[in-house]
CSV table of C-alpha atoms in Angstrom, one decimal:
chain,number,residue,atom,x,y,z
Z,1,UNK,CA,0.0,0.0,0.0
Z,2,UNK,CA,1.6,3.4,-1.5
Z,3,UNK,CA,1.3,6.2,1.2
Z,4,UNK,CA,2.5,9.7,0.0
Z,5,UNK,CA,1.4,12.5,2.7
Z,6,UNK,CA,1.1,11.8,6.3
Z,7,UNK,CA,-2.6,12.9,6.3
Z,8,UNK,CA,-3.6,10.0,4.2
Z,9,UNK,CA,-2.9,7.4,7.3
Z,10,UNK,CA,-5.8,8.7,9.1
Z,11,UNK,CA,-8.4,6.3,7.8
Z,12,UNK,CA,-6.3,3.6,8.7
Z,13,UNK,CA,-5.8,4.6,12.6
Z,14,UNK,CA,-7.0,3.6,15.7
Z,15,UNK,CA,-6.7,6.6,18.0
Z,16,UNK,CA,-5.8,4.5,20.9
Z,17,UNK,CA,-5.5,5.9,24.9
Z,18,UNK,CA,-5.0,2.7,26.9
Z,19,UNK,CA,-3.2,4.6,29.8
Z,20,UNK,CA,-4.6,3.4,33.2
Z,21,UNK,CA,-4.6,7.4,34.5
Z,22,UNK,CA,-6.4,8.3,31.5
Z,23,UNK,CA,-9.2,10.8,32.3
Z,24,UNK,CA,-12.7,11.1,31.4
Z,25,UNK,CA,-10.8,14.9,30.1
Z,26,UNK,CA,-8.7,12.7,28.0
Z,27,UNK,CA,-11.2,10.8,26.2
Z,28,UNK,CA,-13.1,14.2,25.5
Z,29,UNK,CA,-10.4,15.2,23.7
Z,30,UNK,CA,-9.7,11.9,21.9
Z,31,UNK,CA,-12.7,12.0,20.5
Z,32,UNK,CA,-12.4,15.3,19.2
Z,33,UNK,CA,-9.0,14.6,17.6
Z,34,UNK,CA,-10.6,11.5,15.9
Z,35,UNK,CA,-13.0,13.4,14.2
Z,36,UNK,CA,-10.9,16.7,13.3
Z,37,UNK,CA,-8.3,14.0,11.7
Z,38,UNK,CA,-11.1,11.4,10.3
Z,39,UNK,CA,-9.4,8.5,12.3
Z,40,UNK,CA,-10.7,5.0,11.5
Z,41,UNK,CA,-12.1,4.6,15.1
Z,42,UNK,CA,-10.7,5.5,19.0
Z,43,UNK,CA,-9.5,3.1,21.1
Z,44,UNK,CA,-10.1,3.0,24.8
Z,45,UNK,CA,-10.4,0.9,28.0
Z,46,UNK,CA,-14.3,-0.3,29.1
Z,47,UNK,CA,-14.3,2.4,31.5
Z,48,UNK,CA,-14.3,4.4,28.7
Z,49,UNK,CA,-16.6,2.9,26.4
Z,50,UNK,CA,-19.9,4.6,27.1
Z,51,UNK,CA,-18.4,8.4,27.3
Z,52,UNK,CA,-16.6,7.7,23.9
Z,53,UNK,CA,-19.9,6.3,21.8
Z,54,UNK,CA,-21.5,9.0,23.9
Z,55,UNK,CA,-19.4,11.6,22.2
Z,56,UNK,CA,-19.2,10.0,18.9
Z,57,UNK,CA,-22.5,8.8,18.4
Z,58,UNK,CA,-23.2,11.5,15.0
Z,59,UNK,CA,-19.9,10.9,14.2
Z,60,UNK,CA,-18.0,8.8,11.3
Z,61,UNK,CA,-15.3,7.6,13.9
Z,62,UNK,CA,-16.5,4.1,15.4
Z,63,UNK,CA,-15.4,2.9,18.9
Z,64,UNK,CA,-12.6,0.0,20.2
Z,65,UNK,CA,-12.4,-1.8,23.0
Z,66,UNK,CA,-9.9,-3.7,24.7
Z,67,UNK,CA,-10.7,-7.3,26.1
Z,68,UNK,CA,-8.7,-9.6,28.3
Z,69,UNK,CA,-6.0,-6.1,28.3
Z,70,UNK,CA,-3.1,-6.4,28.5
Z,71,UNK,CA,-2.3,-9.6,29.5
Z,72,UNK,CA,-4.6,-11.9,28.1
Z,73,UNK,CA,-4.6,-14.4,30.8
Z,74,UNK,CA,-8.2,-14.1,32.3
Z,75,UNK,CA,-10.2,-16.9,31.7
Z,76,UNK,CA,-12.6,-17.1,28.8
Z,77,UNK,CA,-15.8,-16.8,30.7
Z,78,UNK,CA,-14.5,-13.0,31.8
Z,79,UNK,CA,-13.3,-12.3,28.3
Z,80,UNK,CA,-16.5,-12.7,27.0
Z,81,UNK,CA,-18.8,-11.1,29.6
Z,82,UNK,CA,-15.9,-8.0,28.8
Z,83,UNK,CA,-16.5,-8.4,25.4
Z,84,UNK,CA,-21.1,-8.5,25.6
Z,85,UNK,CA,-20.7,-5.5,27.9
Z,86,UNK,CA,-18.5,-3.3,25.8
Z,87,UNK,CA,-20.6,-3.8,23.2
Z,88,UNK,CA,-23.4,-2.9,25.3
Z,89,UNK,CA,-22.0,-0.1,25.7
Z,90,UNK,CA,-21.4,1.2,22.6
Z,91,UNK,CA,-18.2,-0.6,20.9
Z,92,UNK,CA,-18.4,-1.1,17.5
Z,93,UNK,CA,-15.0,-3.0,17.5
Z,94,UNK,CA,-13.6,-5.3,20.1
Z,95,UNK,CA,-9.7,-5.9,20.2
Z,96,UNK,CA,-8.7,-9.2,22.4
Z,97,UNK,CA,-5.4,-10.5,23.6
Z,98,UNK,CA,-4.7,-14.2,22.7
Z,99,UNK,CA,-3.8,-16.2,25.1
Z,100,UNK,CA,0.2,-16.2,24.7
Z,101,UNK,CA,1.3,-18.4,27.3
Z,102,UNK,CA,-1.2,-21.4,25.8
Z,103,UNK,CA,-0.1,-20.5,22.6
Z,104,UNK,CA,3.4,-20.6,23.5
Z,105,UNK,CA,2.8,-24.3,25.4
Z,106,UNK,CA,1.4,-25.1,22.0
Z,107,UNK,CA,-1.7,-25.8,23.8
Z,108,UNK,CA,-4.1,-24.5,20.5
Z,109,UNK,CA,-7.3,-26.3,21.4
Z,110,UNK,CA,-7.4,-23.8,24.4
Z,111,UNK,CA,-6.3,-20.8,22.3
Z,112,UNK,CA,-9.2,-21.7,19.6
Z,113,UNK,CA,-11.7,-22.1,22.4
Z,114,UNK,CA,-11.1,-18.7,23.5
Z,115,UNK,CA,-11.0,-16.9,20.3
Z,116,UNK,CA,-13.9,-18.8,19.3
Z,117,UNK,CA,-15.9,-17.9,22.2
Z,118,UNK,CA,-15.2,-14.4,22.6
Z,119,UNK,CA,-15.8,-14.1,18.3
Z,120,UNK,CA,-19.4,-15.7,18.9
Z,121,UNK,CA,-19.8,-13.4,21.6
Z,122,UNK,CA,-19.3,-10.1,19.3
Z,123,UNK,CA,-22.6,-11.3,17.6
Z,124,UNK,CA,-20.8,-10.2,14.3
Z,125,UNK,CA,-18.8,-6.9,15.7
Z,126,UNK,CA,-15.1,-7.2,14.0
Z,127,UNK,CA,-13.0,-8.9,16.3
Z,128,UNK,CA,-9.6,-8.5,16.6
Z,129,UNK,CA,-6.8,-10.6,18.1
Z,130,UNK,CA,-3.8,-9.1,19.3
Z,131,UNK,CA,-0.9,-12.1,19.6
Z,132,UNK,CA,2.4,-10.3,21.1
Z,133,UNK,CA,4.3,-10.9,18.2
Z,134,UNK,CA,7.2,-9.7,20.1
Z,135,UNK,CA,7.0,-12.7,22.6
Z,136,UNK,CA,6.8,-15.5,19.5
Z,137,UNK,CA,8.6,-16.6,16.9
Z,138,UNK,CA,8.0,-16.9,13.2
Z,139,UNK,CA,6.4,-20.7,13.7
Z,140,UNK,CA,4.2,-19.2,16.8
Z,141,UNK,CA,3.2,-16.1,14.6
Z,142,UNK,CA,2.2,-18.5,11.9
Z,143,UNK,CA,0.2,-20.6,13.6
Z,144,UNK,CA,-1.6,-17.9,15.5
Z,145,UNK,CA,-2.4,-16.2,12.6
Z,146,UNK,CA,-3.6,-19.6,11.3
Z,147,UNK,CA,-5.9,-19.8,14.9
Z,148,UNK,CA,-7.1,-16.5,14.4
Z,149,UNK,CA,-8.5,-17.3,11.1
Z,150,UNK,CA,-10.0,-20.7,12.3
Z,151,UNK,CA,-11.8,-18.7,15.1
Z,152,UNK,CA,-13.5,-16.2,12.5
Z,153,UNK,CA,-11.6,-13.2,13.3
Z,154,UNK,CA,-11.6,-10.6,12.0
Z,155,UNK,CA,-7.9,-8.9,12.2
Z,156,UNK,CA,-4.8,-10.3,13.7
Z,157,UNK,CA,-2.9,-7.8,15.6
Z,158,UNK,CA,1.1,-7.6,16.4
Z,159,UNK,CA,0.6,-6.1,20.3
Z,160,UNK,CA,-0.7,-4.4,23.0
Z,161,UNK,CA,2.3,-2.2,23.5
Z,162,UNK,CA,2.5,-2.8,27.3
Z,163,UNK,CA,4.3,-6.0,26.7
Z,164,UNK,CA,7.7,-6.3,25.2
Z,165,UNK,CA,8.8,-5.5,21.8
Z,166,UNK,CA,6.9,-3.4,19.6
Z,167,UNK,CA,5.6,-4.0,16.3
Z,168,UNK,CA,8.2,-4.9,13.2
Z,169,UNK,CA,7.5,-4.9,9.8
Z,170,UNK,CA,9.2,-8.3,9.6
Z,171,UNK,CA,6.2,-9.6,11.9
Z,172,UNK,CA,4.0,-7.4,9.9
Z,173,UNK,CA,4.9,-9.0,6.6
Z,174,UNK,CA,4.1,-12.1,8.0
Z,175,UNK,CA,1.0,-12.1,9.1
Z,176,UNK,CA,-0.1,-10.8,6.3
Z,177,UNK,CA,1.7,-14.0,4.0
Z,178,UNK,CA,-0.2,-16.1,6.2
Z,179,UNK,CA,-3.8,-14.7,6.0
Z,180,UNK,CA,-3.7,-13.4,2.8
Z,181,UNK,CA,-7.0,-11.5,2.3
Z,182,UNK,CA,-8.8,-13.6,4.5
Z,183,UNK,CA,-8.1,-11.0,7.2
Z,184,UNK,CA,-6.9,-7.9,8.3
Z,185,UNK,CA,-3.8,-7.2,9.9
Z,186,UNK,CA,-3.3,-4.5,12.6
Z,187,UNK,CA,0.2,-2.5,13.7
Z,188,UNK,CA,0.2,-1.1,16.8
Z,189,UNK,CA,3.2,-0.4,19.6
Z,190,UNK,CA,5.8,2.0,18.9
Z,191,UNK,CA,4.5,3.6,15.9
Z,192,UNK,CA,5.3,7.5,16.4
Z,193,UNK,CA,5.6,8.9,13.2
Z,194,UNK,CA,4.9,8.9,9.5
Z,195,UNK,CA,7.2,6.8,8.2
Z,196,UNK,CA,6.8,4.5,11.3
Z,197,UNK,CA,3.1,4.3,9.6
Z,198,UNK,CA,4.1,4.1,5.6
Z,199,UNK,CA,6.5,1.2,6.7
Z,200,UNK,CA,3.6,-0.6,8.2
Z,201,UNK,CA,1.2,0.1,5.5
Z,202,UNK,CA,4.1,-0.5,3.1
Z,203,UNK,CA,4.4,-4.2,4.9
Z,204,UNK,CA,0.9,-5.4,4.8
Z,205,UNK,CA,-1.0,-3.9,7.5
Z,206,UNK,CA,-4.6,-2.5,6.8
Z,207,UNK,CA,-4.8,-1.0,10.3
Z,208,UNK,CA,-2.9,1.1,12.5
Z,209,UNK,CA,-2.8,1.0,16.1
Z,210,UNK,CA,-1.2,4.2,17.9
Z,211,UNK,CA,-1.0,6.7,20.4
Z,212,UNK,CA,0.8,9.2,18.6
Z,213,UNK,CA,-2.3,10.0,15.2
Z,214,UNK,CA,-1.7,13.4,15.5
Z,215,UNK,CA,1.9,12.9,15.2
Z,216,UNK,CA,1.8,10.8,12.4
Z,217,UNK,CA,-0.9,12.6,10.5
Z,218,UNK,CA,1.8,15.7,10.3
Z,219,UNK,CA,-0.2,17.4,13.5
Z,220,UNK,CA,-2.6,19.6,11.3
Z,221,UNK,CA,-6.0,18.6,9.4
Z,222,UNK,CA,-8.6,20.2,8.3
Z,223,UNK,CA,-10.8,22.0,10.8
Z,224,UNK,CA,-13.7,20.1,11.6
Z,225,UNK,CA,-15.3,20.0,15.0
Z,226,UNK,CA,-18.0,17.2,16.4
Z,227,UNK,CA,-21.5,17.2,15.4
């Protein structure tokens, strides 16, 4: 995917603030960045679910949420009561962590069971499955990529960006050899700039996960406030 001007990654962004002192102050002016800048969607913790659809709700920008974050070692049962109450609430895309350490102990009956039960408990809201890249190797991102699609998700994702590494464009590239079009395949963790984002794009991934938009959209756009 050619990108020429910083401005034309917007589409492609998750806004994200994931900070665990992030205030209600901070989501306000999330939003309002993510509409000024036409980002693809924000992306928040469920605390702040309901005050971001709130704020959004005339708005093109839809509204992540994070499930089984950061970790993703809480058992199945919580991940998908997280994921039906986000929803609830207003999410119009849920991002999961896979569960890395069954992965890793090549236990993937218990990684499909999860992804498969939090998937049927989106009721058809995109799911996507964030697998720590950083933590696996090439054989481990393979196959989770290959779990992911079993499960019917809807993106794979390199990381939550609380964990070690960060996304590569190596990891990147693979993912996307190894679902084709069948899905999407998100960046996110230690993207700060434009070509941080082209390289990404430039790589395979479809989606961009960051905390630094403005940044990489050049810090101007077009004025536009909310609805």
């Amino acid at each position: 995917m050619e990108i020429k001007r910083p401005l034309e990654t917007a589409q492609f962004i998750d806004h994200t603030l994931l900070k665990a002192d992030a205030t209600a102050a901070d989501v306000d002016k999330l939003c309002a960045e993510a509409v000024r800048f036409g980002f693809k969607t924000v992306c928040v913790n469920p605390v702040h679910v309901k005050l971001a659809a709130w704020l959004l709700k005339r708005e093109e920008p839809g509204v992540c949420s994070v499930v089984g974050f950061p970790t993703g070692a809480t058992l199945t049962e919580c991940k998908v009561r997280e994921t039906e109450a986000v929803i609830k609430l207003g999410a119009t895309e849920v991002d999961m962590v896979m569960s890395v350490g069954c992965l890793k102990a090549s236990d993937h009956k218990a990684v499909l069971k999860d992804l498969k039960a939090v998937v049927a408990a989106a009721g058809g809201v995109p799911v996507k499955v964030i697998i720590e890249s950083g933590l696996l190797s090439d054989s481990e991102i393979v196959r989770a990529c290959e779990l992911c699609m079993e499960a019917g998700a809807a993106f794979v994702k390199t990381c939550t960006g609380f964990g070690t590494g960060s996304a590569s464009t190596s990891a990147v590239r693979l993912m996307r050899n190894t679902v084709g079009n069948a899905l999407g395949v998100k960046a996110s963790g230690g993207i700060k700039n434009f070509n941080d984002a082209r390289a990404m794009l430039e790589a395979g991934a479809n989606r961009l996960g960051t905390s630094s938009s403005v940044a990489v959209c050049g810090g101007r756009a077009p004025r536009k406030t909310r609805k």
